[in-house]
PDB file of C-alpha atoms and ligand atoms in Angstrom:
ATOM      1  CA  UNK A 260     137.334  47.303  85.707  1.00  0.00           C
ATOM      2  CA  UNK A 261     138.725  50.761  85.570  1.00  0.00           C
ATOM      3  CA  UNK A 262     140.580  51.961  88.522  1.00  0.00           C
ATOM      4  CA  UNK A 263     138.252  53.622  90.572  1.00  0.00           C
ATOM      5  CA  UNK A 264     140.205  56.640  92.813  1.00  0.00           C
ATOM      6  CA  UNK A 265     140.201  56.886  96.390  1.00  0.00           C
ATOM      7  CA  UNK A 266     138.403  60.102  97.607  1.00  0.00           C
ATOM      8  CA  UNK A 267     139.847  61.945 100.683  1.00  0.00           C
ATOM      9  CA  UNK A 268     137.438  64.539 102.150  1.00  0.00           C
ATOM     10  CA  UNK A 269     138.236  67.646 103.938  1.00  0.00           C
ATOM     11  CA  UNK A 270     137.046  71.419 104.646  1.00  0.00           C
ATOM     12  CA  UNK A 271     140.305  72.368 103.556  1.00  0.00           C
ATOM     13  CA  UNK A 272     143.907  71.935 103.108  1.00  0.00           C
ATOM     14  CA  UNK A 273     144.445  70.060 106.396  1.00  0.00           C
ATOM     15  CA  UNK A 274     143.355  66.504 104.722  1.00  0.00           C
ATOM     16  CA  UNK A 275     146.694  66.403 103.289  1.00  0.00           C
ATOM     17  CA  UNK A 276     148.600  65.286 105.905  1.00  0.00           C
ATOM     18  CA  UNK A 277     146.368  62.213 105.542  1.00  0.00           C
ATOM     19  CA  UNK A 278     147.214  62.084 102.079  1.00  0.00           C
ATOM     20  CA  UNK A 279     150.603  62.342 102.655  1.00  0.00           C
ATOM     21  CA  UNK A 280     150.782  59.458 104.753  1.00  0.00           C
ATOM     22  CA  UNK A 281     148.145  57.487 101.835  1.00  0.00           C
ATOM     23  CA  UNK A 282     150.184  58.090  99.241  1.00  0.00           C
ATOM     24  CA  UNK A 283     153.704  56.440 101.120  1.00  0.00           C
ATOM     25  CA  UNK A 284     150.897  52.980 101.982  1.00  0.00           C
ATOM     26  CA  UNK A 285     149.325  52.805  98.949  1.00  0.00           C
ATOM     27  CA  UNK A 286     151.712  54.428  95.879  1.00  0.00           C
ATOM     28  CA  UNK A 287     150.243  52.685  93.166  1.00  0.00           C
ATOM     29  CA  UNK A 288     146.363  53.936  93.746  1.00  0.00           C
ATOM     30  CA  UNK A 289     145.112  56.928  92.622  1.00  0.00           C
ATOM     31  CA  UNK A 290     143.787  59.923  94.759  1.00  0.00           C
ATOM     32  CA  UNK A 291     140.968  62.752  94.309  1.00  0.00           C
ATOM     33  CA  UNK A 292     141.509  65.247  97.092  1.00  0.00           C
ATOM     34  CA  UNK A 293     138.383  67.190  97.809  1.00  0.00           C
ATOM     35  CA  UNK A 294     138.487  70.658 100.204  1.00  0.00           C
ATOM     36  CA  UNK A 295     135.252  71.929 100.960  1.00  0.00           C
ATOM     37  CA  UNK A 296     136.593  74.990 101.413  1.00  0.00           C
ATOM     38  CA  UNK A 297     133.564  77.407 100.071  1.00  0.00           C
ATOM     39  CA  UNK A 298     132.161  75.904 103.913  1.00  0.00           C
ATOM     40  CA  UNK A 299     135.561  76.179 105.669  1.00  0.00           C
ATOM     41  CA  UNK A 300     135.932  76.392 108.607  1.00  0.00           C
ATOM     42  CA  UNK A 301     133.707  73.732 109.609  1.00  0.00           C
ATOM     43  CA  UNK A 302     134.453  74.401 113.313  1.00  0.00           C
ATOM     44  CA  UNK A 303     132.355  76.972 113.280  1.00  0.00           C
ATOM     45  CA  UNK A 304     129.246  75.444 111.927  1.00  0.00           C
ATOM     46  CA  UNK A 305     126.087  74.848 113.572  1.00  0.00           C
ATOM     47  CA  UNK A 306     125.498  70.832 113.577  1.00  0.00           C
ATOM     48  CA  UNK A 307     122.246  69.880 111.394  1.00  0.00           C
ATOM     49  CA  UNK A 308     123.380  73.137 108.611  1.00  0.00           C
ATOM     50  CA  UNK A 309     126.436  71.094 108.350  1.00  0.00           C
ATOM     51  CA  UNK A 310     125.547  67.953 108.176  1.00  0.00           C
ATOM     52  CA  UNK A 311     122.881  68.314 105.431  1.00  0.00           C
ATOM     53  CA  UNK A 312     125.498  70.091 103.255  1.00  0.00           C
ATOM     54  CA  UNK A 313     127.823  67.228 103.692  1.00  0.00           C
ATOM     55  CA  UNK A 314     125.282  64.737 102.268  1.00  0.00           C
ATOM     56  CA  UNK A 315     124.266  66.694  99.812  1.00  0.00           C
ATOM     57  CA  UNK A 316     127.571  67.414  98.752  1.00  0.00           C
ATOM     58  CA  UNK A 317     128.650  63.772  98.812  1.00  0.00           C
ATOM     59  CA  UNK A 318     125.828  63.003  96.255  1.00  0.00           C
ATOM     60  CA  UNK A 319     127.694  64.878  93.576  1.00  0.00           C
ATOM     61  CA  UNK A 320     130.569  63.581  94.817  1.00  0.00           C
ATOM     62  CA  UNK A 321     130.120  60.344  94.530  1.00  0.00           C
ATOM     63  CA  UNK A 322     128.313  60.706  91.265  1.00  0.00           C
ATOM     64  CA  UNK A 323     131.387  62.969  89.742  1.00  0.00           C
ATOM     65  CA  UNK A 324     134.279  60.939  90.634  1.00  0.00           C
ATOM     66  CA  UNK A 325     133.102  57.365  91.531  1.00  0.00           C
ATOM     67  CA  UNK A 326     135.645  56.224  94.176  1.00  0.00           C
ATOM     68  CA  UNK A 327     136.728  52.993  95.280  1.00  0.00           C
ATOM     69  CA  UNK A 328     136.238  54.360  98.728  1.00  0.00           C
ATOM     70  CA  UNK A 329     135.915  57.787 100.638  1.00  0.00           C
ATOM     71  CA  UNK A 330     137.942  58.749 103.132  1.00  0.00           C
ATOM     72  CA  UNK A 331     136.867  61.289 105.570  1.00  0.00           C
ATOM     73  CA  UNK A 332     140.332  62.487 107.842  1.00  0.00           C
ATOM     74  CA  UNK A 333     138.329  65.424 108.711  1.00  0.00           C
ATOM     75  CA  UNK A 334     137.173  65.294 112.501  1.00  0.00           C
ATOM     76  CA  UNK A 335     134.590  67.478 112.634  1.00  0.00           C
ATOM     77  CA  UNK A 336     133.166  66.276 109.337  1.00  0.00           C
ATOM     78  CA  UNK A 337     133.754  62.584 110.351  1.00  0.00           C
ATOM     79  CA  UNK A 338     132.526  62.954 113.832  1.00  0.00           C
ATOM     80  CA  UNK A 339     129.100  64.093 112.736  1.00  0.00           C
ATOM     81  CA  UNK A 340     128.684  62.744 109.564  1.00  0.00           C
ATOM     82  CA  UNK A 341     129.705  59.485 109.099  1.00  0.00           C
ATOM     83  CA  UNK A 342     126.670  57.232 110.071  1.00  0.00           C
ATOM     84  CA  UNK A 343     124.508  59.180 107.822  1.00  0.00           C
ATOM     85  CA  UNK A 344     126.942  59.283 104.896  1.00  0.00           C
ATOM     86  CA  UNK A 345     127.219  54.894 105.393  1.00  0.00           C
ATOM     87  CA  UNK A 346     123.480  55.111 105.778  1.00  0.00           C
ATOM     88  CA  UNK A 347     122.717  57.440 103.002  1.00  0.00           C
ATOM     89  CA  UNK A 348     125.725  55.890 100.440  1.00  0.00           C
ATOM     90  CA  UNK A 349     125.566  52.301 101.222  1.00  0.00           C
ATOM     91  CA  UNK A 350     127.405  51.704  97.675  1.00  0.00           C
ATOM     92  CA  UNK A 351     130.793  53.267  99.146  1.00  0.00           C
ATOM     93  CA  UNK A 352     132.918  52.240 101.791  1.00  0.00           C
ATOM     94  CA  UNK A 353     133.832  55.162 104.231  1.00  0.00           C
ATOM     95  CA  UNK A 354     136.774  55.684 106.380  1.00  0.00           C
ATOM     96  CA  UNK A 355     136.362  58.034 108.864  1.00  0.00           C
ATOM     97  CA  UNK A 356     138.279  59.502 111.833  1.00  0.00           C
ATOM     98  CA  UNK A 357     137.894  60.172 115.199  1.00  0.00           C
ATOM     99  CA  UNK A 358     140.029  62.185 118.065  1.00  0.00           C
ATOM    100  CA  UNK A 359     142.532  59.618 119.090  1.00  0.00           C
ATOM    101  CA  UNK A 360     141.180  59.181 122.822  1.00  0.00           C
ATOM    102  CA  UNK A 361     141.803  55.235 123.215  1.00  0.00           C
ATOM    103  CA  UNK A 362     145.426  55.541 122.190  1.00  0.00           C
ATOM    104  CA  UNK A 363     146.092  58.711 124.264  1.00  0.00           C
ATOM    105  CA  UNK A 364     144.396  56.790 126.805  1.00  0.00           C
ATOM    106  CA  UNK A 365     146.878  53.684 126.866  1.00  0.00           C
ATOM    107  CA  UNK A 366     149.894  55.588 126.361  1.00  0.00           C
ATOM    108  CA  UNK A 367     149.894  58.307 129.103  1.00  0.00           C
ATOM    109  CA  UNK A 368     151.770  58.175 132.061  1.00  0.00           C
ATOM    110  CA  UNK A 369     150.665  60.949 133.961  1.00  0.00           C
ATOM    111  CA  UNK A 370     146.940  60.311 133.196  1.00  0.00           C
ATOM    112  CA  UNK A 371     146.772  63.987 132.015  1.00  0.00           C
ATOM    113  CA  UNK A 372     145.305  64.284 128.385  1.00  0.00           C
ATOM    114  CA  UNK A 373     144.732  67.079 126.569  1.00  0.00           C
ATOM    115  CA  UNK A 374     142.314  66.700 123.330  1.00  0.00           C
ATOM    116  CA  UNK A 375     142.776  69.732 120.543  1.00  0.00           C
ATOM    117  CA  UNK A 376     140.604  69.972 118.051  1.00  0.00           C
ATOM    118  CA  UNK A 377     137.658  72.232 116.638  1.00  0.00           C
ATOM    119  CA  UNK A 378     134.953  74.029 118.531  1.00  0.00           C
ATOM    120  CA  UNK A 379     132.806  71.984 116.428  1.00  0.00           C
ATOM    121  CA  UNK A 380     134.675  68.483 117.302  1.00  0.00           C
ATOM    122  CA  UNK A 381     134.643  69.354 121.031  1.00  0.00           C
ATOM    123  CA  UNK A 382     131.144  69.768 121.292  1.00  0.00           C
ATOM    124  CA  UNK A 383     130.211  66.560 120.081  1.00  0.00           C
ATOM    125  CA  UNK A 384     128.560  63.857 121.612  1.00  0.00           C
ATOM    126  CA  UNK A 385     130.852  61.402 119.832  1.00  0.00           C
ATOM    127  CA  UNK A 386     133.570  62.831 120.940  1.00  0.00           C
ATOM    128  CA  UNK A 387     132.401  62.789 124.857  1.00  0.00           C
ATOM    129  CA  UNK A 388     131.328  59.370 124.437  1.00  0.00           C
ATOM    130  CA  UNK A 389     134.498  58.389 123.531  1.00  0.00           C
ATOM    131  CA  UNK A 390     136.204  59.414 126.765  1.00  0.00           C
ATOM    132  CA  UNK A 391     133.662  57.540 128.710  1.00  0.00           C
ATOM    133  CA  UNK A 392     134.434  54.759 127.038  1.00  0.00           C
ATOM    134  CA  UNK A 393     137.963  54.689 126.712  1.00  0.00           C
ATOM    135  CA  UNK A 394     139.468  57.413 129.012  1.00  0.00           C
ATOM    136  CA  UNK A 395     137.650  56.721 132.290  1.00  0.00           C
ATOM    137  CA  UNK A 396     141.131  56.440 134.277  1.00  0.00           C
ATOM    138  CA  UNK A 397     142.201  59.524 132.745  1.00  0.00           C
ATOM    139  CA  UNK A 398     141.494  63.056 132.999  1.00  0.00           C
ATOM    140  CA  UNK A 399     140.606  64.386 129.976  1.00  0.00           C
ATOM    141  CA  UNK A 400     140.492  68.046 129.153  1.00  0.00           C
ATOM    142  CA  UNK A 401     138.895  68.843 125.429  1.00  0.00           C
ATOM    143  CA  UNK A 402     139.886  72.300 124.399  1.00  0.00           C
ATOM    144  CA  UNK A 403     138.400  73.748 121.384  1.00  0.00           C
ATOM    145  CA  UNK A 404     140.257  76.488 119.241  1.00  0.00           C
ATOM    146  CA  UNK A 405     138.899  78.665 117.048  1.00  0.00           C
ATOM    147  CA  UNK A 406     141.967  80.106 115.181  1.00  0.00           C
ATOM    148  CA  UNK A 407     144.386  77.107 114.776  1.00  0.00           C
ATOM    149  CA  UNK A 408     142.823  75.890 111.298  1.00  0.00           C
ATOM    150  CA  UNK A 409     142.701  79.167 109.951  1.00  0.00           C
ATOM    151  CA  UNK A 410     146.567  79.591 111.108  1.00  0.00           C
ATOM    152  CA  UNK A 411     147.479  76.315 109.234  1.00  0.00           C
ATOM    153  CA  UNK A 412     145.657  77.181 106.125  1.00  0.00           C
ATOM    154  CA  UNK A 413     147.973  80.517 106.271  1.00  0.00           C
ATOM    155  CA  UNK A 414     151.195  79.215 107.202  1.00  0.00           C
ATOM    156  CA  UNK A 415     150.679  76.341 104.288  1.00  0.00           C
ATOM    157  CA  UNK A 416     149.997  78.906 101.618  1.00  0.00           C
ATOM    158  CA  UNK A 417     152.029  81.904 103.086  1.00  0.00           C
ATOM    159  CA  UNK A 418     154.786  79.975 105.200  1.00  0.00           C
ATOM    160  CA  UNK A 419     153.875  82.605 107.653  1.00  0.00           C
ATOM    161  CA  UNK A 420     152.603  82.490 111.498  1.00  0.00           C
ATOM    162  CA  UNK A 421     151.904  84.508 114.333  1.00  0.00           C
ATOM    163  CA  UNK A 422     153.646  82.264 116.752  1.00  0.00           C
ATOM    164  CA  UNK A 423     152.056  84.245 119.861  1.00  0.00           C
ATOM    165  CA  UNK A 424     148.818  83.212 118.619  1.00  0.00           C
ATOM    166  CA  UNK A 425     149.719  79.655 118.075  1.00  0.00           C
ATOM    167  CA  UNK A 426     150.892  79.518 121.970  1.00  0.00           C
ATOM    168  CA  UNK A 427     147.480  81.150 123.034  1.00  0.00           C
ATOM    169  CA  UNK A 428     145.666  78.302 121.469  1.00  0.00           C
ATOM    170  CA  UNK A 429     147.443  75.822 122.889  1.00  0.00           C
ATOM    171  CA  UNK A 430     148.295  77.254 126.385  1.00  0.00           C
ATOM    172  CA  UNK A 431     144.861  75.754 127.480  1.00  0.00           C
ATOM    173  CA  UNK A 432     146.375  72.124 126.967  1.00  0.00           C
ATOM    174  CA  UNK A 433     148.518  71.860 129.502  1.00  0.00           C
ATOM    175  CA  UNK A 434     147.491  71.814 133.239  1.00  0.00           C
ATOM    176  CA  UNK A 435     149.555  70.736 136.106  1.00  0.00           C
ATOM    177  CA  UNK A 436     147.973  68.843 139.027  1.00  0.00           C
ATOM    178  CA  UNK A 437     149.097  66.910 141.735  1.00  0.00           C
ATOM    179  CA  UNK A 438     152.812  67.236 140.889  1.00  0.00           C
ATOM    180  CA  UNK A 439     151.793  66.016 137.389  1.00  0.00           C
ATOM    181  CA  UNK A 440     151.543  67.469 133.975  1.00  0.00           C
ATOM    182  CA  UNK A 441     150.089  66.800 130.760  1.00  0.00           C
ATOM    183  CA  UNK A 442     152.146  64.501 128.366  1.00  0.00           C
ATOM    184  CA  UNK A 443     149.780  63.716 125.775  1.00  0.00           C
ATOM    185  CA  UNK A 444     148.097  66.519 123.539  1.00  0.00           C
ATOM    186  CA  UNK A 445     146.016  64.368 120.742  1.00  0.00           C
ATOM    187  CA  UNK A 446     145.793  66.769 117.450  1.00  0.00           C
ATOM    188  CA  UNK A 447     142.019  65.781 116.767  1.00  0.00           C
ATOM    189  CA  UNK A 448     142.101  68.060 114.095  1.00  0.00           C
ATOM    190  CA  UNK A 449     143.679  67.130 110.086  1.00  0.00           C
ATOM    191  CA  UNK A 450     144.832  70.495 109.762  1.00  0.00           C
ATOM    192  CA  UNK A 451     147.181  70.956 113.256  1.00  0.00           C
ATOM    193  CA  UNK A 452     149.928  68.981 112.249  1.00  0.00           C
ATOM    194  CA  UNK A 453     151.122  71.276 109.947  1.00  0.00           C
ATOM    195  CA  UNK A 454     151.844  73.446 112.922  1.00  0.00           C
ATOM    196  CA  UNK A 455     153.693  70.866 114.904  1.00  0.00           C
ATOM    197  CA  UNK A 456     156.522  72.367 114.976  1.00  0.00           C
ATOM    198  CA  UNK A 457     155.244  75.848 116.084  1.00  0.00           C
ATOM    199  CA  UNK A 458     153.523  73.911 118.597  1.00  0.00           C
ATOM    200  CA  UNK A 459     156.533  72.296 119.907  1.00  0.00           C
ATOM    201  CA  UNK A 460     158.164  75.722 120.025  1.00  0.00           C
ATOM    202  CA  UNK A 461     155.581  77.674 121.664  1.00  0.00           C
ATOM    203  CA  UNK A 462     154.813  74.769 124.614  1.00  0.00           C
ATOM    204  CA  UNK A 463     155.358  75.219 128.223  1.00  0.00           C
ATOM    205  CA  UNK A 464     157.281  71.983 128.731  1.00  0.00           C
ATOM    206  CA  UNK A 465     157.247  69.034 125.940  1.00  0.00           C
ATOM    207  CA  UNK A 466     154.859  66.673 125.442  1.00  0.00           C
ATOM    208  CA  UNK A 467     153.767  63.553 122.375  1.00  0.00           C
ATOM    209  CA  UNK A 468     151.541  65.378 120.106  1.00  0.00           C
ATOM    210  CA  UNK A 469     149.318  62.468 118.593  1.00  0.00           C
ATOM    211  CA  UNK A 470     148.689  62.498 114.774  1.00  0.00           C
ATOM    212  CA  UNK A 471     146.293  60.336 113.624  1.00  0.00           C
ATOM    213  CA  UNK A 472     147.335  60.775 110.268  1.00  0.00           C
ATOM    214  CA  UNK A 473     148.882  57.412 109.666  1.00  0.00           C
ATOM    215  CA  UNK A 474     146.324  55.338 111.353  1.00  0.00           C
ATOM    216  CA  UNK A 475     143.982  56.798 108.942  1.00  0.00           C
ATOM    217  CA  UNK A 476     146.105  55.843 105.925  1.00  0.00           C
ATOM    218  CA  UNK A 477     146.508  52.622 107.757  1.00  0.00           C
ATOM    219  CA  UNK A 478     142.947  51.642 107.925  1.00  0.00           C
ATOM    220  CA  UNK A 479     142.091  53.047 104.119  1.00  0.00           C
ATOM    221  CA  UNK A 480     144.781  50.787 102.650  1.00  0.00           C
ATOM    222  CA  UNK A 481     143.289  47.885 104.537  1.00  0.00           C
ATOM    223  CA  UNK A 482     140.061  48.451 103.498  1.00  0.00           C
ATOM    224  CA  UNK A 483     141.415  49.024 100.250  1.00  0.00           C
ATOM    225  CA  UNK A 484     143.214  45.566  99.687  1.00  0.00           C
ATOM    226  CA  UNK A 485     140.231  43.825 101.128  1.00  0.00           C
ATOM    227  CA  UNK A 486     137.821  45.195  98.760  1.00  0.00           C
ATOM    228  CA  UNK A 487     140.133  45.025  95.713  1.00  0.00           C
ATOM    229  CA  UNK A 488     143.279  43.608  95.991  1.00  0.00           C
ATOM    230  CA  UNK A 489     145.851  46.169  93.913  1.00  0.00           C
ATOM    231  CA  UNK A 490     146.407  42.940  91.283  1.00  0.00           C
ATOM    232  CA  UNK A 491     143.011  43.071  90.443  1.00  0.00           C
ATOM    233  CA  UNK A 492     142.662  46.772  89.325  1.00  0.00           C
ATOM    234  CA  UNK A 493     143.695  47.556  86.034  1.00  0.00           C
ATOM    235  CA  UNK A 494     146.086  50.504  85.630  1.00  0.00           C
ATOM    236  CA  UNK A 495     144.230  53.506  84.550  1.00  0.00           C
ATOM    237  CA  UNK A 496     145.657  55.555  81.539  1.00  0.00           C
ATOM    238  CA  UNK A 497     145.251  58.684  83.638  1.00  0.00           C
ATOM    239  CA  UNK A 498     147.033  58.264  86.674  1.00  0.00           C
ATOM    240  CA  UNK A 499     146.995  61.832  87.683  1.00  0.00           C
ATOM    241  CA  UNK A 500     145.946  62.881  91.397  1.00  0.00           C
ATOM    242  CA  UNK A 501     143.366  65.460  91.343  1.00  0.00           C
ATOM    243  CA  UNK A 502     142.553  68.289  93.525  1.00  0.00           C
ATOM    244  CA  UNK A 503     138.417  69.332  93.856  1.00  0.00           C
ATOM    245  CA  UNK A 504     137.884  72.768  95.619  1.00  0.00           C
ATOM    246  CA  UNK A 505     134.320  73.498  96.235  1.00  0.00           C
ATOM    247  CA  UNK A 506     134.757  76.995  96.097  1.00  0.00           C
ATOM    248  CA  UNK A 507     135.739  77.105  92.681  1.00  0.00           C
ATOM    249  CA  UNK A 508     138.229  80.013  93.354  1.00  0.00           C
ATOM    250  CA  UNK A 509     141.903  78.830  93.991  1.00  0.00           C
ATOM    251  CA  UNK A 510     144.473  81.299  94.156  1.00  0.00           C
ATOM    252  CA  UNK A 511     147.906  81.107  93.271  1.00  0.00           C
ATOM    253  CA  UNK A 512     149.226  80.282  96.912  1.00  0.00           C
ATOM    254  CA  UNK A 513     146.925  77.696  96.682  1.00  0.00           C
ATOM    255  CA  UNK A 514     147.825  76.212  93.476  1.00  0.00           C
ATOM    256  CA  UNK A 515     151.456  76.411  94.438  1.00  0.00           C
ATOM    257  CA  UNK A 516     150.827  74.557  97.450  1.00  0.00           C
ATOM    258  CA  UNK A 517     148.801  71.393  95.050  1.00  0.00           C
ATOM    259  CA  UNK A 518     151.421  71.292  92.879  1.00  0.00           C
ATOM    260  CA  UNK A 519     153.988  70.970  95.746  1.00  0.00           C
ATOM    261  CA  UNK A 520     151.575  68.019  97.012  1.00  0.00           C
ATOM    262  CA  UNK A 521     151.506  66.767  92.876  1.00  0.00           C
ATOM    263  CA  UNK A 522     147.958  67.267  92.423  1.00  0.00           C
ATOM    264  CA  UNK A 523     146.123  69.175  89.539  1.00  0.00           C
ATOM    265  CA  UNK A 524     142.991  71.090  90.283  1.00  0.00           C
ATOM    266  CA  UNK A 525     139.892  69.076  88.454  1.00  0.00           C
TER     267      UNK A 525
HETATM  268  N1  DGL B 260     140.539  69.779 108.788  1.00  0.00           N
HETATM  269  C1  DGL B 260     139.000  69.458 109.643  1.00  0.00           C
HETATM  270  C2  DGL B 260     139.373  68.931 111.078  1.00  0.00           C
HETATM  271  O1  DGL B 260     139.628  67.658 111.121  1.00  0.00           O
HETATM  272  C3  DGL B 260     138.148  71.202 110.639  1.00  0.00           C
HETATM  273  C4  DGL B 260     138.803  72.297 110.520  1.00  0.00           C
HETATM  274  C5  DGL B 260     137.872  73.157 110.045  1.00  0.00           C
HETATM  275  O2  DGL B 260     137.536  73.375 109.443  1.00  0.00           O
HETATM  276  O3  DGL B 260     137.194  74.074 111.050  1.00  0.00           O
HETATM  277  O4  DGL B 260     138.649  68.744 112.081  1.00  0.00           O
END
């Protein structure tokens, strides 16, 4: 059996925050990073149209790359389409992600938690159900950001970010109530960890910024080792990790970024 890759899917470059962790945990696996940049940002899409797009796109991706498993760290895609993907493509194991509301509810001391996500993720019934299920004793504020994913994309390509814009986007996360303050902000979008230092700098007070990247990578690693332990996989002659961008147009700054992540364009 040849060594089939791990496919990692995001709307843009945000999923690289999870690829980074996945490589640490699975240094001997081969990865295909897919960015649906032709449709970025996912956060602005209406649900039925985005769902249809993702389901159709995966038909092509699974045929083309034949992954052993598919990881969808993108919260906006996963909270919308994970169940439908599993149903449509039962031959492929999927690892999804959901906003880290449960761990935040377990860790908060003040009981004031904010979830920073795209407008799409904030709207999802899935996200609201997570709060009902796991965080009833907390006050959870959902903050939909229209700009942060874009700002992260610019930052990663051009190393520039408008700090005032970051400050304005995160400001609604910070609540003071009955002498207590928000103490955890859940980063419920793969793009946001790239900006976390700027968020720390512009935040009105220190909080824990919960980044689920490592947890997603751990889940992928454990699923893979259940399916096929590494010793059973025969090493492939080509161990390069690939990147596939659906627009087919990858500018110089993006190429440089991919190179920095050790990815070759497919
Ligand atoms: N990276 C995506 C997420 O985790 C969304 C960014 C976007 O396309 O709006 O939710």
